[in-house]
Amino acid sequence: MTALLGLLLALTIQNTPPSGETWAWTLYSGAGPLVLANEIPDTPRLRSTLECAPGSSIVRLTLYDAPPAEGIAVITAGAATANVEASPRRGELQTVLRADHPVFAAFLADGKLAIAVGEQTTGIEVDRANLSKLRRFAELCTG
């Protein structure tokens, strides 16, 4: 039993970011745009954001930890794909996708979205515990 507890503690320490910071998915709604952010709360640290004006169905995806790239991006989720324009902005990768597109519907199903620009591939993954936030974001975005 003691060995099992030691193993669990070691795994917890190994998977904890420095200084105990934990990445979270947070849905912000209010007077401005809707934002679903993968962030360390109460810090400026972001991995990715999805932004949308309520009811517009247009989602801006920004990946902060991806190498900036420009050109045509191939976005894949499940068996669906879309070709969209990607642009670097302030050292980030940014693109736009419609919330009513089949790729976004597949993203809502399992929380996994891959973005490839040229030889670079990166992605967004929303864990099962936070899929309800992603689905609520989509619901508010599409009106």
PDB file of C-alpha atoms in Angstrom:
ATOM      1  CA  MET A   1       0.000   0.000   0.000  1.00  0.00           C
ATOM      2  CA  THR A   2       2.842   2.390   0.889  1.00  0.00           C
ATOM      3  CA  ALA A   3       4.563   1.653  -2.434  1.00  0.00           C
ATOM      4  CA  LEU A   4       1.324   2.451  -4.313  1.00  0.00           C
ATOM      5  CA  LEU A   5       0.942   5.773  -2.491  1.00  0.00           C
ATOM      6  CA  GLY A   6       4.589   6.590  -3.235  1.00  0.00           C
ATOM      7  CA  LEU A   7       4.051   5.840  -6.932  1.00  0.00           C
ATOM      8  CA  LEU A   8       0.932   8.010  -7.075  1.00  0.00           C
ATOM      9  CA  LEU A   9       2.759  10.867  -5.363  1.00  0.00           C
ATOM     10  CA  ALA A  10       5.685  10.560  -7.789  1.00  0.00           C
ATOM     11  CA  LEU A  11       3.334  10.635 -10.798  1.00  0.00           C
ATOM     12  CA  THR A  12       1.527  13.675  -9.405  1.00  0.00           C
ATOM     13  CA  ILE A  13       4.781  15.554  -8.881  1.00  0.00           C
ATOM     14  CA  GLN A  14       6.023  14.578 -12.361  1.00  0.00           C
ATOM     15  CA  ASN A  15       2.854  15.903 -14.052  1.00  0.00           C
ATOM     16  CA  THR A  16       2.596  19.134 -12.064  1.00  0.00           C
ATOM     17  CA  PRO A  17       3.942  22.275 -13.745  1.00  0.00           C
ATOM     18  CA  PRO A  18       6.578  24.272 -11.838  1.00  0.00           C
ATOM     19  CA  SER A  19       5.334  26.090  -8.741  1.00  0.00           C
ATOM     20  CA  GLY A  20       2.138  24.007  -8.679  1.00  0.00           C
ATOM     21  CA  GLU A  21       0.498  25.855 -11.590  1.00  0.00           C
ATOM     22  CA  THR A  22      -2.292  23.963 -13.295  1.00  0.00           C
ATOM     23  CA  TRP A  23      -3.586  24.492 -16.827  1.00  0.00           C
ATOM     24  CA  ALA A  24      -7.353  24.910 -17.036  1.00  0.00           C
ATOM     25  CA  TRP A  25     -10.072  25.562 -19.605  1.00  0.00           C
ATOM     26  CA  THR A  26     -12.063  28.680 -18.697  1.00  0.00           C
ATOM     27  CA  LEU A  27     -15.141  30.057 -20.471  1.00  0.00           C
ATOM     28  CA  TYR A  28     -15.488  33.830 -20.355  1.00  0.00           C
ATOM     29  CA  SER A  29     -18.755  35.433 -21.412  1.00  0.00           C
ATOM     30  CA  GLY A  30     -20.130  38.872 -20.781  1.00  0.00           C
ATOM     31  CA  ALA A  31     -20.201  42.198 -22.565  1.00  0.00           C
ATOM     32  CA  GLY A  32     -17.359  41.375 -24.975  1.00  0.00           C
ATOM     33  CA  PRO A  33     -16.612  38.354 -27.102  1.00  0.00           C
ATOM     34  CA  LEU A  34     -16.984  34.802 -25.836  1.00  0.00           C
ATOM     35  CA  VAL A  35     -13.605  33.313 -24.999  1.00  0.00           C
ATOM     36  CA  LEU A  36     -12.684  29.749 -24.169  1.00  0.00           C
ATOM     37  CA  ALA A  37      -9.110  29.880 -22.896  1.00  0.00           C
ATOM     38  CA  ASN A  38      -6.614  27.167 -22.062  1.00  0.00           C
ATOM     39  CA  GLU A  39      -4.709  29.034 -19.388  1.00  0.00           C
ATOM     40  CA  ILE A  40      -3.101  29.045 -16.015  1.00  0.00           C
ATOM     41  CA  PRO A  41      -5.756  31.020 -14.120  1.00  0.00           C
ATOM     42  CA  ASP A  42      -4.829  34.420 -12.712  1.00  0.00           C
ATOM     43  CA  THR A  43      -1.707  34.623 -14.883  1.00  0.00           C
ATOM     44  CA  PRO A  44      -1.080  35.902 -18.429  1.00  0.00           C
ATOM     45  CA  ARG A  45      -0.031  32.377 -19.533  1.00  0.00           C
ATOM     46  CA  LEU A  46      -2.122  30.968 -22.401  1.00  0.00           C
ATOM     47  CA  ARG A  47      -1.802  27.902 -24.630  1.00  0.00           C
ATOM     48  CA  SER A  48      -4.804  28.587 -26.837  1.00  0.00           C
ATOM     49  CA  THR A  49      -7.984  30.589 -27.096  1.00  0.00           C
ATOM     50  CA  LEU A  50     -11.197  30.280 -29.056  1.00  0.00           C
ATOM     51  CA  GLU A  51     -13.006  33.609 -29.484  1.00  0.00           C
ATOM     52  CA  CYS A  52     -16.393  34.384 -30.981  1.00  0.00           C
ATOM     53  CA  ALA A  53     -18.935  37.188 -31.066  1.00  0.00           C
ATOM     54  CA  PRO A  54     -22.170  35.659 -29.712  1.00  0.00           C
ATOM     55  CA  GLY A  55     -24.388  34.413 -32.533  1.00  0.00           C
ATOM     56  CA  SER A  56     -21.799  35.038 -35.265  1.00  0.00           C
ATOM     57  CA  SER A  57     -20.668  31.399 -35.748  1.00  0.00           C
ATOM     58  CA  ILE A  58     -17.165  32.667 -36.574  1.00  0.00           C
ATOM     59  CA  VAL A  59     -14.475  31.315 -34.242  1.00  0.00           C
ATOM     60  CA  ARG A  60     -10.962  32.738 -34.118  1.00  0.00           C
ATOM     61  CA  LEU A  61      -8.462  30.127 -32.944  1.00  0.00           C
ATOM     62  CA  THR A  62      -5.176  31.364 -31.490  1.00  0.00           C
ATOM     63  CA  LEU A  63      -2.381  28.994 -30.525  1.00  0.00           C
ATOM     64  CA  TYR A  64       0.194  30.685 -28.312  1.00  0.00           C
ATOM     65  CA  ASP A  65       2.642  27.788 -27.990  1.00  0.00           C
ATOM     66  CA  ALA A  66       2.741  27.003 -31.719  1.00  0.00           C
ATOM     67  CA  PRO A  67       5.414  28.320 -34.058  1.00  0.00           C
ATOM     68  CA  PRO A  68       3.982  31.227 -36.044  1.00  0.00           C
ATOM     69  CA  ALA A  69       3.090  30.161 -39.562  1.00  0.00           C
ATOM     70  CA  GLU A  70       1.450  31.731 -42.569  1.00  0.00           C
ATOM     71  CA  GLY A  71      -0.418  30.136 -45.451  1.00  0.00           C
ATOM     72  CA  ILE A  72      -3.162  27.593 -45.873  1.00  0.00           C
ATOM     73  CA  ALA A  73      -3.866  25.536 -42.779  1.00  0.00           C
ATOM     74  CA  VAL A  74      -5.498  22.129 -42.897  1.00  0.00           C
ATOM     75  CA  ILE A  75      -7.678  21.705 -39.840  1.00  0.00           C
ATOM     76  CA  THR A  76      -8.680  18.154 -38.964  1.00  0.00           C
ATOM     77  CA  ALA A  77     -11.040  16.754 -36.361  1.00  0.00           C
ATOM     78  CA  GLY A  78     -12.249  13.189 -36.574  1.00  0.00           C
ATOM     79  CA  ALA A  79     -12.771  12.407 -40.268  1.00  0.00           C
ATOM     80  CA  ALA A  80     -13.568  16.042 -41.204  1.00  0.00           C
ATOM     81  CA  THR A  81     -11.101  18.530 -42.670  1.00  0.00           C
ATOM     82  CA  ALA A  82     -11.139  22.186 -43.661  1.00  0.00           C
ATOM     83  CA  ASN A  83      -8.680  24.430 -45.474  1.00  0.00           C
ATOM     84  CA  VAL A  84      -8.415  27.894 -43.933  1.00  0.00           C
ATOM     85  CA  GLU A  85      -5.976  30.770 -43.964  1.00  0.00           C
ATOM     86  CA  ALA A  86      -3.472  30.908 -41.109  1.00  0.00           C
ATOM     87  CA  SER A  87      -1.494  33.955 -40.146  1.00  0.00           C
ATOM     88  CA  PRO A  88       1.142  34.780 -37.592  1.00  0.00           C
ATOM     89  CA  ARG A  89       0.089  37.486 -35.191  1.00  0.00           C
ATOM     90  CA  ARG A  90       2.400  38.697 -32.436  1.00  0.00           C
ATOM     91  CA  GLY A  91       4.314  35.420 -32.607  1.00  0.00           C
ATOM     92  CA  GLU A  92       1.225  33.205 -32.463  1.00  0.00           C
ATOM     93  CA  LEU A  93      -0.612  31.026 -34.947  1.00  0.00           C
ATOM     94  CA  GLN A  94      -4.090  32.319 -35.676  1.00  0.00           C
ATOM     95  CA  THR A  95      -6.890  31.123 -37.932  1.00  0.00           C
ATOM     96  CA  VAL A  96     -10.660  31.340 -38.287  1.00  0.00           C
ATOM     97  CA  LEU A  97     -13.222  28.543 -38.526  1.00  0.00           C
ATOM     98  CA  ARG A  98     -17.016  28.519 -38.619  1.00  0.00           C
ATOM     99  CA  ALA A  99     -18.679  26.950 -35.584  1.00  0.00           C
ATOM    100  CA  ASP A 100     -21.250  25.304 -37.868  1.00  0.00           C
ATOM    101  CA  HIS A 101     -18.581  23.576 -40.018  1.00  0.00           C
ATOM    102  CA  PRO A 102     -18.311  19.731 -39.852  1.00  0.00           C
ATOM    103  CA  VAL A 103     -14.729  20.056 -38.498  1.00  0.00           C
ATOM    104  CA  PHE A 104     -15.992  22.046 -35.536  1.00  0.00           C
ATOM    105  CA  ALA A 105     -18.797  19.513 -34.986  1.00  0.00           C
ATOM    106  CA  ALA A 106     -16.199  16.725 -34.880  1.00  0.00           C
ATOM    107  CA  PHE A 107     -14.109  18.823 -32.472  1.00  0.00           C
ATOM    108  CA  LEU A 108     -17.142  19.118 -30.182  1.00  0.00           C
ATOM    109  CA  ALA A 109     -17.529  15.333 -30.214  1.00  0.00           C
ATOM    110  CA  ASP A 110     -14.089  14.403 -28.877  1.00  0.00           C
ATOM    111  CA  GLY A 111     -12.267  17.649 -28.066  1.00  0.00           C
ATOM    112  CA  LYS A 112      -9.367  17.064 -30.478  1.00  0.00           C
ATOM    113  CA  LEU A 113      -8.428  19.428 -33.295  1.00  0.00           C
ATOM    114  CA  ALA A 114      -5.226  19.337 -35.382  1.00  0.00           C
ATOM    115  CA  ILE A 115      -3.897  22.286 -37.366  1.00  0.00           C
ATOM    116  CA  ALA A 116      -1.221  21.754 -40.026  1.00  0.00           C
ATOM    117  CA  VAL A 117       0.505  24.550 -41.906  1.00  0.00           C
ATOM    118  CA  GLY A 118       3.140  23.235 -44.261  1.00  0.00           C
ATOM    119  CA  GLU A 119       5.283  20.780 -42.296  1.00  0.00           C
ATOM    120  CA  GLN A 120       4.193  22.114 -38.891  1.00  0.00           C
ATOM    121  CA  THR A 121       1.342  20.395 -37.059  1.00  0.00           C
ATOM    122  CA  THR A 122      -0.067  21.464 -33.733  1.00  0.00           C
ATOM    123  CA  GLY A 123      -3.394  21.085 -32.054  1.00  0.00           C
ATOM    124  CA  ILE A 124      -5.899  21.777 -29.364  1.00  0.00           C
ATOM    125  CA  GLU A 125      -7.170  19.134 -27.001  1.00  0.00           C
ATOM    126  CA  VAL A 126     -10.034  19.698 -24.588  1.00  0.00           C
ATOM    127  CA  ASP A 127     -10.176  16.925 -22.009  1.00  0.00           C
ATOM    128  CA  ARG A 128     -13.411  15.066 -21.307  1.00  0.00           C
ATOM    129  CA  ALA A 129     -14.010  16.993 -18.069  1.00  0.00           C
ATOM    130  CA  ASN A 130     -14.099  20.286 -20.016  1.00  0.00           C
ATOM    131  CA  LEU A 131     -16.025  19.240 -23.136  1.00  0.00           C
ATOM    132  CA  SER A 132     -19.176  20.795 -21.647  1.00  0.00           C
ATOM    133  CA  LYS A 133     -17.429  24.209 -21.694  1.00  0.00           C
ATOM    134  CA  LEU A 134     -16.479  23.723 -25.345  1.00  0.00           C
ATOM    135  CA  ARG A 135     -20.052  22.741 -26.212  1.00  0.00           C
ATOM    136  CA  ARG A 136     -21.459  25.717 -24.281  1.00  0.00           C
ATOM    137  CA  PHE A 137     -19.030  27.993 -26.163  1.00  0.00           C
ATOM    138  CA  ALA A 138     -20.300  26.581 -29.483  1.00  0.00           C
ATOM    139  CA  GLU A 139     -23.933  26.948 -28.409  1.00  0.00           C
ATOM    140  CA  LEU A 140     -23.460  30.626 -27.503  1.00  0.00           C
ATOM    141  CA  CYS A 141     -21.347  31.275 -30.582  1.00  0.00           C
ATOM    142  CA  THR A 142     -23.926  29.928 -33.024  1.00  0.00           C
ATOM    143  CA  GLY A 143     -26.803  31.667 -31.245  1.00  0.00           C
TER     144      GLY A 143
END
